[in-house]
Amino acid sequence: MTAYTFLSEGRTSLFTGVVWPPPGEWLAGREVRATTVDHLVPWIDDELWVCELSEPVSVGAEGEILTAERARLGERIVAWDEAAADDLTAACVARACTHAVDAVRRNGSSEAEALSLLGASEFASAATAVASRLPEGQREVVLFAADVVALSRGRRPEEYETPPDPRGAPTSASITANVAYVTAHVAGTVHPGGYDAGVAAERAWQLAWLRERLGIAEPST
Amino acid sequence: MLTCADVVKLVTQYMEDELSPDDSRSFEEHVAICPPCRAFLGQARRTVELTGELKETDLSPEVEAHLLEAFRDWNRPR
């Protein structure tokens, strides 16, 4: 069965630390896991590979985790690189800010127009002051969106203003995974259809972005 | 979704494959989206690897004495 697997740099599994052998050589000796094209986003990491799983393949309850006794890497999807990760991060940041502005606007606040004119960095800097003037509910979503901006710089929100520390800096892809998750949370917080609907819609948008950028197949139905 | 504190608490059980499938999945879902916990898991794994390679004879007498002193009273009530 053909599947996909995100790996850390050097064909390394984030969870087990196992280094996959070069493409074409089987990895065996323990359960090997991969995922389907439909479920790539939650597992974003540095490298994206097509892989082949030996039969039988066990499918997890939600269909996103595939397990087999052996697997081997096929082609690396080279379009997934630092630039692609950075672009997806930037797209998520823009969407998080837009979600926040839309929520403020829907609630009739006069702050919405001023917020909508801010770039991401200005949004983060202004968020605390703006949020203090907003009613509960709108306040949180503005602060969540500001958190997304800070997280996109690879640091915790409370460290936003401090200079970057190159030691142990997270990779572009790990920042993307983080920012995409929190952006989905922002979307869930403001979605008229409820939290789960908002998260699902945002994850679907992120998957569509990945699919288009990387030129990979449509999700199966 | 677990918190970072949960990940710290569960990391040994995770690495020793002692978590239930659901807990293991929750652990991985958090690690996948949390850069500090990614780094922490890598450090924990590296620590286990390095200490697994360490032999008693690798320690200098000075380091051995320092460690014995440090751990002599480690579980004494404070």
PDB file of C-alpha atoms in Angstrom:
ATOM      1  CA  MET A   1       0.000   0.000   0.000  1.00  0.00           C
ATOM      2  CA  THR A   2       1.305   3.434  -0.880  1.00  0.00           C
ATOM      3  CA  ALA A   3       1.191   6.056   1.868  1.00  0.00           C
ATOM      4  CA  TYR A   4       3.004   9.158   3.093  1.00  0.00           C
ATOM      5  CA  THR A   5       5.277   9.831   6.003  1.00  0.00           C
ATOM      6  CA  PHE A   6       6.640  13.050   7.414  1.00  0.00           C
ATOM      7  CA  LEU A   7      10.106  12.621   8.919  1.00  0.00           C
ATOM      8  CA  SER A   8      12.528  14.872  10.725  1.00  0.00           C
ATOM      9  CA  GLU A   9      15.783  15.862   9.060  1.00  0.00           C
ATOM     10  CA  GLY A  10      17.902  12.912   7.954  1.00  0.00           C
ATOM     11  CA  ARG A  11      14.966  10.501   7.420  1.00  0.00           C
ATOM     12  CA  THR A  12      14.501  10.337  11.187  1.00  0.00           C
ATOM     13  CA  SER A  13      11.230   9.440  12.865  1.00  0.00           C
ATOM     14  CA  LEU A  14      10.202  12.197  15.257  1.00  0.00           C
ATOM     15  CA  PHE A  15       8.625   9.731  17.649  1.00  0.00           C
ATOM     16  CA  THR A  16      11.008   6.773  17.694  1.00  0.00           C
ATOM     17  CA  GLY A  17      14.261   8.392  16.623  1.00  0.00           C
ATOM     18  CA  VAL A  18      14.674   5.594  14.081  1.00  0.00           C
ATOM     19  CA  VAL A  19      16.533   6.570  10.925  1.00  0.00           C
ATOM     20  CA  TRP A  20      14.793   5.102   7.903  1.00  0.00           C
ATOM     21  CA  PRO A  21      17.105   3.365   5.437  1.00  0.00           C
ATOM     22  CA  PRO A  22      17.663   4.908   2.011  1.00  0.00           C
ATOM     23  CA  PRO A  23      14.775   4.770  -0.466  1.00  0.00           C
ATOM     24  CA  GLY A  24      14.012   1.252  -1.639  1.00  0.00           C
ATOM     25  CA  GLU A  25      15.375  -0.510   1.440  1.00  0.00           C
ATOM     26  CA  TRP A  26      12.907  -2.003   3.896  1.00  0.00           C
ATOM     27  CA  LEU A  27      12.565  -0.771   7.453  1.00  0.00           C
ATOM     28  CA  ALA A  28      11.440  -3.633   9.660  1.00  0.00           C
ATOM     29  CA  GLY A  29      11.769  -4.976  13.161  1.00  0.00           C
ATOM     30  CA  ARG A  30       9.077  -2.856  14.758  1.00  0.00           C
ATOM     31  CA  GLU A  31       5.724  -1.468  13.798  1.00  0.00           C
ATOM     32  CA  VAL A  32       6.185   1.123  11.092  1.00  0.00           C
ATOM     33  CA  ARG A  33       3.676   3.904  10.711  1.00  0.00           C
ATOM     34  CA  ALA A  34       2.626   6.246   7.962  1.00  0.00           C
ATOM     35  CA  THR A  35      -0.440   8.228   7.025  1.00  0.00           C
ATOM     36  CA  THR A  36      -2.747   8.918   4.120  1.00  0.00           C
ATOM     37  CA  VAL A  37      -2.847  12.012   1.951  1.00  0.00           C
ATOM     38  CA  ASP A  38      -6.049  13.013   3.748  1.00  0.00           C
ATOM     39  CA  HIS A  39      -4.284  13.295   7.107  1.00  0.00           C
ATOM     40  CA  LEU A  40      -0.952  14.928   6.388  1.00  0.00           C
ATOM     41  CA  VAL A  41      -1.410  18.217   8.201  1.00  0.00           C
ATOM     42  CA  PRO A  42      -1.270  17.119  11.872  1.00  0.00           C
ATOM     43  CA  TRP A  43       2.053  15.361  11.290  1.00  0.00           C
ATOM     44  CA  ILE A  44       3.972  18.070   9.404  1.00  0.00           C
ATOM     45  CA  ASP A  45       7.733  17.692   9.767  1.00  0.00           C
ATOM     46  CA  ASP A  46      10.938  18.489   7.882  1.00  0.00           C
ATOM     47  CA  GLU A  47      10.776  15.873   5.115  1.00  0.00           C
ATOM     48  CA  LEU A  48       7.813  14.391   3.268  1.00  0.00           C
ATOM     49  CA  TRP A  49       8.183  10.983   1.662  1.00  0.00           C
ATOM     50  CA  VAL A  50       6.016   8.625  -0.298  1.00  0.00           C
ATOM     51  CA  CYS A  51       6.381   5.177   1.226  1.00  0.00           C
ATOM     52  CA  GLU A  52       5.244   1.645   0.600  1.00  0.00           C
ATOM     53  CA  LEU A  53       3.790  -0.390   3.452  1.00  0.00           C
ATOM     54  CA  SER A  54       3.881  -4.186   3.400  1.00  0.00           C
ATOM     55  CA  GLU A  55       0.566  -5.994   3.690  1.00  0.00           C
ATOM     56  CA  PRO A  56      -1.368  -6.378   5.859  1.00  0.00           C
ATOM     57  CA  VAL A  57      -1.801  -2.735   6.758  1.00  0.00           C
ATOM     58  CA  SER A  58      -3.632  -1.883   9.958  1.00  0.00           C
ATOM     59  CA  VAL A  59      -5.717   1.293   9.809  1.00  0.00           C
ATOM     60  CA  GLY A  60      -6.258   3.314  12.998  1.00  0.00           C
ATOM     61  CA  ALA A  61      -9.718   4.147  14.285  1.00  0.00           C
ATOM     62  CA  GLU A  62      -9.833   7.540  12.607  1.00  0.00           C
ATOM     63  CA  GLY A  63      -8.173   6.304   9.448  1.00  0.00           C
ATOM     64  CA  GLU A  64      -5.122   8.500   9.733  1.00  0.00           C
ATOM     65  CA  ILE A  65      -2.515   6.137  11.176  1.00  0.00           C
ATOM     66  CA  LEU A  66      -1.449   3.209   9.032  1.00  0.00           C
ATOM     67  CA  THR A  67       0.671   0.513  10.632  1.00  0.00           C
ATOM     68  CA  ALA A  68       2.610  -2.324   9.022  1.00  0.00           C
ATOM     69  CA  GLU A  69       5.463  -4.645   9.894  1.00  0.00           C
ATOM     70  CA  ARG A  70       7.693  -3.254   7.153  1.00  0.00           C
ATOM     71  CA  ALA A  71       7.894  -0.150   5.037  1.00  0.00           C
ATOM     72  CA  ARG A  72      10.258   1.427   2.578  1.00  0.00           C
ATOM     73  CA  LEU A  73      10.663   4.946   1.378  1.00  0.00           C
ATOM     74  CA  GLY A  74       9.971   5.830  -2.209  1.00  0.00           C
ATOM     75  CA  GLU A  75      10.245   9.300  -3.625  1.00  0.00           C
ATOM     76  CA  ARG A  76      10.906  12.293  -1.427  1.00  0.00           C
ATOM     77  CA  ILE A  77       8.525  15.126  -2.160  1.00  0.00           C
ATOM     78  CA  VAL A  78      11.174  17.766  -2.598  1.00  0.00           C
ATOM     79  CA  ALA A  79       8.653  20.555  -3.039  1.00  0.00           C
ATOM     80  CA  TRP A  80       8.140  20.311   0.725  1.00  0.00           C
ATOM     81  CA  ASP A  81      11.144  22.301   1.881  1.00  0.00           C
ATOM     82  CA  GLU A  82      11.902  25.212   4.215  1.00  0.00           C
ATOM     83  CA  ALA A  83      10.491  27.735   1.761  1.00  0.00           C
ATOM     84  CA  ALA A  84       7.221  25.823   1.479  1.00  0.00           C
ATOM     85  CA  ALA A  85       7.008  25.487   5.255  1.00  0.00           C
ATOM     86  CA  ASP A  86       7.662  29.202   5.729  1.00  0.00           C
ATOM     87  CA  ASP A  87       5.024  30.053   3.137  1.00  0.00           C
ATOM     88  CA  LEU A  88       2.419  27.856   4.822  1.00  0.00           C
ATOM     89  CA  THR A  89       3.303  29.432   8.167  1.00  0.00           C
ATOM     90  CA  ALA A  90       2.835  32.912   6.696  1.00  0.00           C
ATOM     91  CA  ALA A  91      -0.480  31.891   5.154  1.00  0.00           C
ATOM     92  CA  CYS A  92      -1.686  30.544   8.501  1.00  0.00           C
ATOM     93  CA  VAL A  93      -0.640  33.733  10.298  1.00  0.00           C
ATOM     94  CA  ALA A  94      -2.581  35.833   7.799  1.00  0.00           C
ATOM     95  CA  ARG A  95      -5.638  33.626   8.231  1.00  0.00           C
ATOM     96  CA  ALA A  96      -5.460  33.734  12.026  1.00  0.00           C
ATOM     97  CA  CYS A  97      -5.384  37.539  11.939  1.00  0.00           C
ATOM     98  CA  THR A  98      -8.230  37.594   9.427  1.00  0.00           C
ATOM     99  CA  HIS A  99     -10.317  35.244  11.566  1.00  0.00           C
ATOM    100  CA  ALA A 100      -9.807  37.564  14.525  1.00  0.00           C
ATOM    101  CA  VAL A 101     -10.687  40.693  12.583  1.00  0.00           C
ATOM    102  CA  ASP A 102     -13.784  39.014  11.122  1.00  0.00           C
ATOM    103  CA  ALA A 103     -14.940  37.971  14.581  1.00  0.00           C
ATOM    104  CA  VAL A 104     -14.484  41.488  15.922  1.00  0.00           C
ATOM    105  CA  ARG A 105     -16.274  42.925  12.888  1.00  0.00           C
ATOM    106  CA  ARG A 106     -19.189  40.481  13.222  1.00  0.00           C
ATOM    107  CA  ASN A 107     -19.672  41.719  16.747  1.00  0.00           C
ATOM    108  CA  GLY A 108     -19.898  45.309  15.564  1.00  0.00           C
ATOM    109  CA  SER A 109     -16.756  46.606  17.198  1.00  0.00           C
ATOM    110  CA  SER A 110     -15.198  49.753  15.796  1.00  0.00           C
ATOM    111  CA  GLU A 111     -11.749  48.213  16.414  1.00  0.00           C
ATOM    112  CA  ALA A 112     -12.138  45.868  13.433  1.00  0.00           C
ATOM    113  CA  GLU A 113     -11.152  48.303  10.706  1.00  0.00           C
ATOM    114  CA  ALA A 114      -8.019  49.469  12.505  1.00  0.00           C
ATOM    115  CA  LEU A 115      -6.999  45.853  13.162  1.00  0.00           C
ATOM    116  CA  SER A 116      -7.559  44.893   9.544  1.00  0.00           C
ATOM    117  CA  LEU A 117      -4.987  47.447   8.394  1.00  0.00           C
ATOM    118  CA  LEU A 118      -2.182  46.012  10.513  1.00  0.00           C
ATOM    119  CA  GLY A 119       0.483  43.665   9.217  1.00  0.00           C
ATOM    120  CA  ALA A 120       1.242  40.567  11.272  1.00  0.00           C
ATOM    121  CA  SER A 121       4.018  42.108  13.363  1.00  0.00           C
ATOM    122  CA  GLU A 122       1.988  45.232  14.091  1.00  0.00           C
ATOM    123  CA  PHE A 123      -1.007  43.046  14.900  1.00  0.00           C
ATOM    124  CA  ALA A 124       0.987  41.197  17.560  1.00  0.00           C
ATOM    125  CA  SER A 125       2.360  44.404  19.047  1.00  0.00           C
ATOM    126  CA  ALA A 126      -1.032  46.098  19.139  1.00  0.00           C
ATOM    127  CA  ALA A 127      -3.043  43.088  20.237  1.00  0.00           C
ATOM    128  CA  THR A 128      -2.796  43.501  23.993  1.00  0.00           C
ATOM    129  CA  ALA A 129      -3.874  47.151  23.927  1.00  0.00           C
ATOM    130  CA  VAL A 130      -6.663  46.507  21.431  1.00  0.00           C
ATOM    131  CA  ALA A 131      -7.848  43.421  23.304  1.00  0.00           C
ATOM    132  CA  SER A 132      -8.125  45.401  26.533  1.00  0.00           C
ATOM    133  CA  ARG A 133     -10.805  47.551  24.878  1.00  0.00           C
ATOM    134  CA  LEU A 134     -12.799  44.604  23.553  1.00  0.00           C
ATOM    135  CA  PRO A 135     -15.508  42.660  25.343  1.00  0.00           C
ATOM    136  CA  GLU A 136     -14.865  39.138  26.561  1.00  0.00           C
ATOM    137  CA  GLY A 137     -15.049  36.679  23.667  1.00  0.00           C
ATOM    138  CA  GLN A 138     -13.572  39.072  21.134  1.00  0.00           C
ATOM    139  CA  ARG A 139     -10.625  39.772  23.420  1.00  0.00           C
ATOM    140  CA  GLU A 140      -9.512  36.146  23.512  1.00  0.00           C
ATOM    141  CA  VAL A 141      -9.573  35.636  19.773  1.00  0.00           C
ATOM    142  CA  VAL A 142      -7.439  38.717  19.155  1.00  0.00           C
ATOM    143  CA  LEU A 143      -4.916  37.475  21.709  1.00  0.00           C
ATOM    144  CA  PHE A 144      -4.971  33.973  20.188  1.00  0.00           C
ATOM    145  CA  ALA A 145      -4.211  35.454  16.779  1.00  0.00           C
ATOM    146  CA  ALA A 146      -1.362  37.471  18.293  1.00  0.00           C
ATOM    147  CA  ASP A 147      -0.054  34.213  19.768  1.00  0.00           C
ATOM    148  CA  VAL A 148       0.009  32.750  16.255  1.00  0.00           C
ATOM    149  CA  VAL A 149       2.182  35.648  15.093  1.00  0.00           C
ATOM    150  CA  ALA A 150       4.607  35.075  17.970  1.00  0.00           C
ATOM    151  CA  LEU A 151       4.671  31.321  17.445  1.00  0.00           C
ATOM    152  CA  SER A 152       5.481  31.871  13.777  1.00  0.00           C
ATOM    153  CA  ARG A 153       8.762  33.342  14.949  1.00  0.00           C
ATOM    154  CA  GLY A 154       9.542  30.093  16.743  1.00  0.00           C
ATOM    155  CA  ARG A 155       9.016  31.342  20.252  1.00  0.00           C
ATOM    156  CA  ARG A 156       6.399  31.443  22.910  1.00  0.00           C
ATOM    157  CA  PRO A 157       4.052  34.449  22.833  1.00  0.00           C
ATOM    158  CA  GLU A 158       5.498  35.947  26.012  1.00  0.00           C
ATOM    159  CA  GLU A 159       8.935  35.987  24.354  1.00  0.00           C
ATOM    160  CA  TYR A 160       7.789  37.763  21.209  1.00  0.00           C
ATOM    161  CA  GLU A 161       9.821  40.931  21.721  1.00  0.00           C
ATOM    162  CA  THR A 162      13.088  39.196  22.676  1.00  0.00           C
ATOM    163  CA  PRO A 163      15.777  38.639  20.038  1.00  0.00           C
ATOM    164  CA  PRO A 164      15.900  35.196  18.389  1.00  0.00           C
ATOM    165  CA  ASP A 165      18.126  32.615  20.045  1.00  0.00           C
ATOM    166  CA  PRO A 166      19.776  30.441  17.360  1.00  0.00           C
ATOM    167  CA  ARG A 167      20.642  27.670  19.848  1.00  0.00           C
ATOM    168  CA  GLY A 168      18.246  24.782  19.446  1.00  0.00           C
ATOM    169  CA  ALA A 169      16.001  26.832  17.190  1.00  0.00           C
ATOM    170  CA  PRO A 170      12.981  24.906  15.927  1.00  0.00           C
ATOM    171  CA  THR A 171      12.945  23.963  12.270  1.00  0.00           C
ATOM    172  CA  SER A 172      10.718  25.766   9.798  1.00  0.00           C
ATOM    173  CA  ALA A 173       8.477  22.721   9.538  1.00  0.00           C
ATOM    174  CA  SER A 174       8.065  22.339  13.294  1.00  0.00           C
ATOM    175  CA  ILE A 175       7.015  25.981  13.467  1.00  0.00           C
ATOM    176  CA  THR A 176       4.548  25.352  10.662  1.00  0.00           C
ATOM    177  CA  ALA A 177       3.050  22.373  12.505  1.00  0.00           C
ATOM    178  CA  ASN A 178       2.626  24.515  15.603  1.00  0.00           C
ATOM    179  CA  VAL A 179       1.213  27.560  13.818  1.00  0.00           C
ATOM    180  CA  ALA A 180      -1.174  25.483  11.718  1.00  0.00           C
ATOM    181  CA  TYR A 181      -2.563  23.822  14.841  1.00  0.00           C
ATOM    182  CA  VAL A 182      -3.066  27.080  16.744  1.00  0.00           C
ATOM    183  CA  THR A 183      -4.595  28.739  13.675  1.00  0.00           C
ATOM    184  CA  ALA A 184      -7.103  25.893  13.505  1.00  0.00           C
ATOM    185  CA  HIS A 185      -7.864  26.596  17.157  1.00  0.00           C
ATOM    186  CA  VAL A 186      -8.451  30.286  16.344  1.00  0.00           C
ATOM    187  CA  ALA A 187     -10.758  29.256  13.503  1.00  0.00           C
ATOM    188  CA  GLY A 188     -12.641  26.919  15.834  1.00  0.00           C
ATOM    189  CA  THR A 189     -13.051  29.661  18.418  1.00  0.00           C
ATOM    190  CA  VAL A 190     -14.762  32.035  15.991  1.00  0.00           C
ATOM    191  CA  HIS A 191     -16.629  29.671  13.647  1.00  0.00           C
ATOM    192  CA  PRO A 192     -20.390  30.268  13.614  1.00  0.00           C
ATOM    193  CA  GLY A 193     -20.932  26.522  13.314  1.00  0.00           C
ATOM    194  CA  GLY A 194     -18.979  25.741  16.473  1.00  0.00           C
ATOM    195  CA  TYR A 195     -15.463  24.791  17.452  1.00  0.00           C
ATOM    196  CA  ASP A 196     -15.198  21.395  15.760  1.00  0.00           C
ATOM    197  CA  ALA A 197     -16.587  22.738  12.484  1.00  0.00           C
ATOM    198  CA  GLY A 198     -14.119  25.614  12.530  1.00  0.00           C
ATOM    199  CA  VAL A 199     -11.138  23.386  13.237  1.00  0.00           C
ATOM    200  CA  ALA A 200     -12.163  20.918  10.534  1.00  0.00           C
ATOM    201  CA  ALA A 201     -12.649  23.707   7.982  1.00  0.00           C
ATOM    202  CA  GLU A 202      -9.246  25.213   8.761  1.00  0.00           C
ATOM    203  CA  ARG A 203      -7.467  21.852   8.619  1.00  0.00           C
ATOM    204  CA  ALA A 204      -9.187  21.219   5.273  1.00  0.00           C
ATOM    205  CA  TRP A 205      -7.910  24.565   3.998  1.00  0.00           C
ATOM    206  CA  GLN A 206      -4.380  23.722   5.175  1.00  0.00           C
ATOM    207  CA  LEU A 207      -4.521  20.335   3.461  1.00  0.00           C
ATOM    208  CA  ALA A 208      -5.730  21.943   0.240  1.00  0.00           C
ATOM    209  CA  TRP A 209      -2.822  24.409   0.450  1.00  0.00           C
ATOM    210  CA  LEU A 210      -0.349  21.557   0.878  1.00  0.00           C
ATOM    211  CA  ARG A 211      -1.888  19.532  -1.923  1.00  0.00           C
ATOM    212  CA  GLU A 212      -1.771  22.400  -4.344  1.00  0.00           C
ATOM    213  CA  ARG A 213       1.746  23.538  -3.412  1.00  0.00           C
ATOM    214  CA  LEU A 214       3.213  20.031  -3.505  1.00  0.00           C
ATOM    215  CA  GLY A 215       1.205  18.747  -6.446  1.00  0.00           C
ATOM    216  CA  ILE A 216       0.057  15.648  -4.604  1.00  0.00           C
ATOM    217  CA  ALA A 217      -3.079  13.690  -5.219  1.00  0.00           C
ATOM    218  CA  GLU A 218      -6.584  14.662  -4.224  1.00  0.00           C
ATOM    219  CA  PRO A 219      -7.669  13.236  -0.882  1.00  0.00           C
ATOM    220  CA  SER A 220      -9.422   9.920  -1.246  1.00  0.00           C
ATOM    221  CA  THR A 221     -13.141   9.862  -0.630  1.00  0.00           C
TER     222      THR A 221
ATOM    223  CA  MET B   1      -4.720  17.405  23.817  1.00  0.00           C
ATOM    224  CA  LEU B   2      -2.017  16.942  26.426  1.00  0.00           C
ATOM    225  CA  THR B   3      -0.096  19.861  27.891  1.00  0.00           C
ATOM    226  CA  CYS B   4       3.683  20.271  27.858  1.00  0.00           C
ATOM    227  CA  ALA B   5       3.709  19.318  31.549  1.00  0.00           C
ATOM    228  CA  ASP B   6       1.896  16.068  30.683  1.00  0.00           C
ATOM    229  CA  VAL B   7       4.536  15.291  28.070  1.00  0.00           C
ATOM    230  CA  VAL B   8       7.320  15.765  30.619  1.00  0.00           C
ATOM    231  CA  LYS B   9       5.495  13.483  33.039  1.00  0.00           C
ATOM    232  CA  LEU B  10       4.793  10.762  30.476  1.00  0.00           C
ATOM    233  CA  VAL B  11       7.967  10.753  28.402  1.00  0.00           C
ATOM    234  CA  THR B  12       9.596   7.771  30.106  1.00  0.00           C
ATOM    235  CA  GLN B  13       6.459   5.658  29.822  1.00  0.00           C
ATOM    236  CA  TYR B  14       6.120   6.708  26.194  1.00  0.00           C
ATOM    237  CA  MET B  15       9.674   5.732  25.316  1.00  0.00           C
ATOM    238  CA  GLU B  16       9.250   2.406  27.104  1.00  0.00           C
ATOM    239  CA  ASP B  17       6.010   1.755  25.218  1.00  0.00           C
ATOM    240  CA  GLU B  18       3.995   1.607  28.420  1.00  0.00           C
ATOM    241  CA  LEU B  19       1.225   4.034  27.459  1.00  0.00           C
ATOM    242  CA  SER B  20      -2.152   2.861  26.225  1.00  0.00           C
ATOM    243  CA  PRO B  21      -2.701   3.328  22.484  1.00  0.00           C
ATOM    244  CA  ASP B  22      -4.959   6.320  23.153  1.00  0.00           C
ATOM    245  CA  ASP B  23      -2.493   7.952  25.519  1.00  0.00           C
ATOM    246  CA  SER B  24       0.363   7.253  23.144  1.00  0.00           C
ATOM    247  CA  ARG B  25      -1.545   8.888  20.334  1.00  0.00           C
ATOM    248  CA  SER B  26      -2.345  11.925  22.486  1.00  0.00           C
ATOM    249  CA  PHE B  27       1.321  12.178  23.398  1.00  0.00           C
ATOM    250  CA  GLU B  28       2.334  12.104  19.735  1.00  0.00           C
ATOM    251  CA  GLU B  29      -0.350  14.588  18.697  1.00  0.00           C
ATOM    252  CA  HIS B  30       1.042  17.074  21.177  1.00  0.00           C
ATOM    253  CA  VAL B  31       4.693  16.471  20.311  1.00  0.00           C
ATOM    254  CA  ALA B  32       3.942  16.844  16.598  1.00  0.00           C
ATOM    255  CA  ILE B  33       2.701  20.403  17.049  1.00  0.00           C
ATOM    256  CA  CYS B  34       4.903  21.631  19.911  1.00  0.00           C
ATOM    257  CA  PRO B  35       8.498  22.618  19.044  1.00  0.00           C
ATOM    258  CA  PRO B  36       9.737  22.639  22.668  1.00  0.00           C
ATOM    259  CA  CYS B  37       8.305  19.157  23.282  1.00  0.00           C
ATOM    260  CA  ARG B  38       9.880  17.905  20.055  1.00  0.00           C
ATOM    261  CA  ALA B  39      13.224  19.081  21.376  1.00  0.00           C
ATOM    262  CA  PHE B  40      12.503  17.612  24.793  1.00  0.00           C
ATOM    263  CA  LEU B  41      11.664  14.176  23.381  1.00  0.00           C
ATOM    264  CA  GLY B  42      14.855  14.219  21.312  1.00  0.00           C
ATOM    265  CA  GLN B  43      16.899  15.175  24.372  1.00  0.00           C
ATOM    266  CA  ALA B  44      15.262  12.475  26.490  1.00  0.00           C
ATOM    267  CA  ARG B  45      15.986   9.862  23.833  1.00  0.00           C
ATOM    268  CA  ARG B  46      19.590  11.043  23.517  1.00  0.00           C
ATOM    269  CA  THR B  47      20.035  10.939  27.281  1.00  0.00           C
ATOM    270  CA  VAL B  48      18.865   7.328  27.383  1.00  0.00           C
ATOM    271  CA  GLU B  49      21.223   6.448  24.535  1.00  0.00           C
ATOM    272  CA  LEU B  50      24.219   8.090  26.164  1.00  0.00           C
ATOM    273  CA  THR B  51      23.643   6.753  29.658  1.00  0.00           C
ATOM    274  CA  GLY B  52      23.064   3.310  28.144  1.00  0.00           C
ATOM    275  CA  GLU B  53      26.557   3.480  26.670  1.00  0.00           C
ATOM    276  CA  LEU B  54      28.132   4.591  29.930  1.00  0.00           C
ATOM    277  CA  LYS B  55      30.088   1.980  31.906  1.00  0.00           C
ATOM    278  CA  GLU B  56      31.130   2.281  35.535  1.00  0.00           C
ATOM    279  CA  THR B  57      34.743   2.166  34.425  1.00  0.00           C
ATOM    280  CA  ASP B  58      34.170   5.207  32.189  1.00  0.00           C
ATOM    281  CA  LEU B  59      33.879   7.421  35.258  1.00  0.00           C
ATOM    282  CA  SER B  60      36.916   9.158  36.650  1.00  0.00           C
ATOM    283  CA  PRO B  61      37.342   8.764  40.438  1.00  0.00           C
ATOM    284  CA  GLU B  62      36.559  12.461  40.846  1.00  0.00           C
ATOM    285  CA  VAL B  63      33.271  12.227  38.920  1.00  0.00           C
ATOM    286  CA  GLU B  64      32.298   9.037  40.729  1.00  0.00           C
ATOM    287  CA  ALA B  65      32.934  10.664  44.103  1.00  0.00           C
ATOM    288  CA  HIS B  66      30.954  13.739  43.060  1.00  0.00           C
ATOM    289  CA  LEU B  67      27.979  11.663  41.936  1.00  0.00           C
ATOM    290  CA  LEU B  68      28.010   9.517  45.075  1.00  0.00           C
ATOM    291  CA  GLU B  69      28.025  12.659  47.175  1.00  0.00           C
ATOM    292  CA  ALA B  70      25.237  14.222  45.140  1.00  0.00           C
ATOM    293  CA  PHE B  71      22.966  11.190  45.420  1.00  0.00           C
ATOM    294  CA  ARG B  72      23.843  10.103  48.965  1.00  0.00           C
ATOM    295  CA  ASP B  73      20.908  11.927  50.511  1.00  0.00           C
ATOM    296  CA  TRP B  74      18.679  12.257  47.482  1.00  0.00           C
ATOM    297  CA  ASN B  75      15.619  10.652  49.068  1.00  0.00           C
ATOM    298  CA  ARG B  76      16.031  12.013  52.585  1.00  0.00           C
ATOM    299  CA  PRO B  77      12.904  13.961  53.627  1.00  0.00           C
ATOM    300  CA  ARG B  78      13.512  17.685  53.511  1.00  0.00           C
TER     301      ARG B  78
END
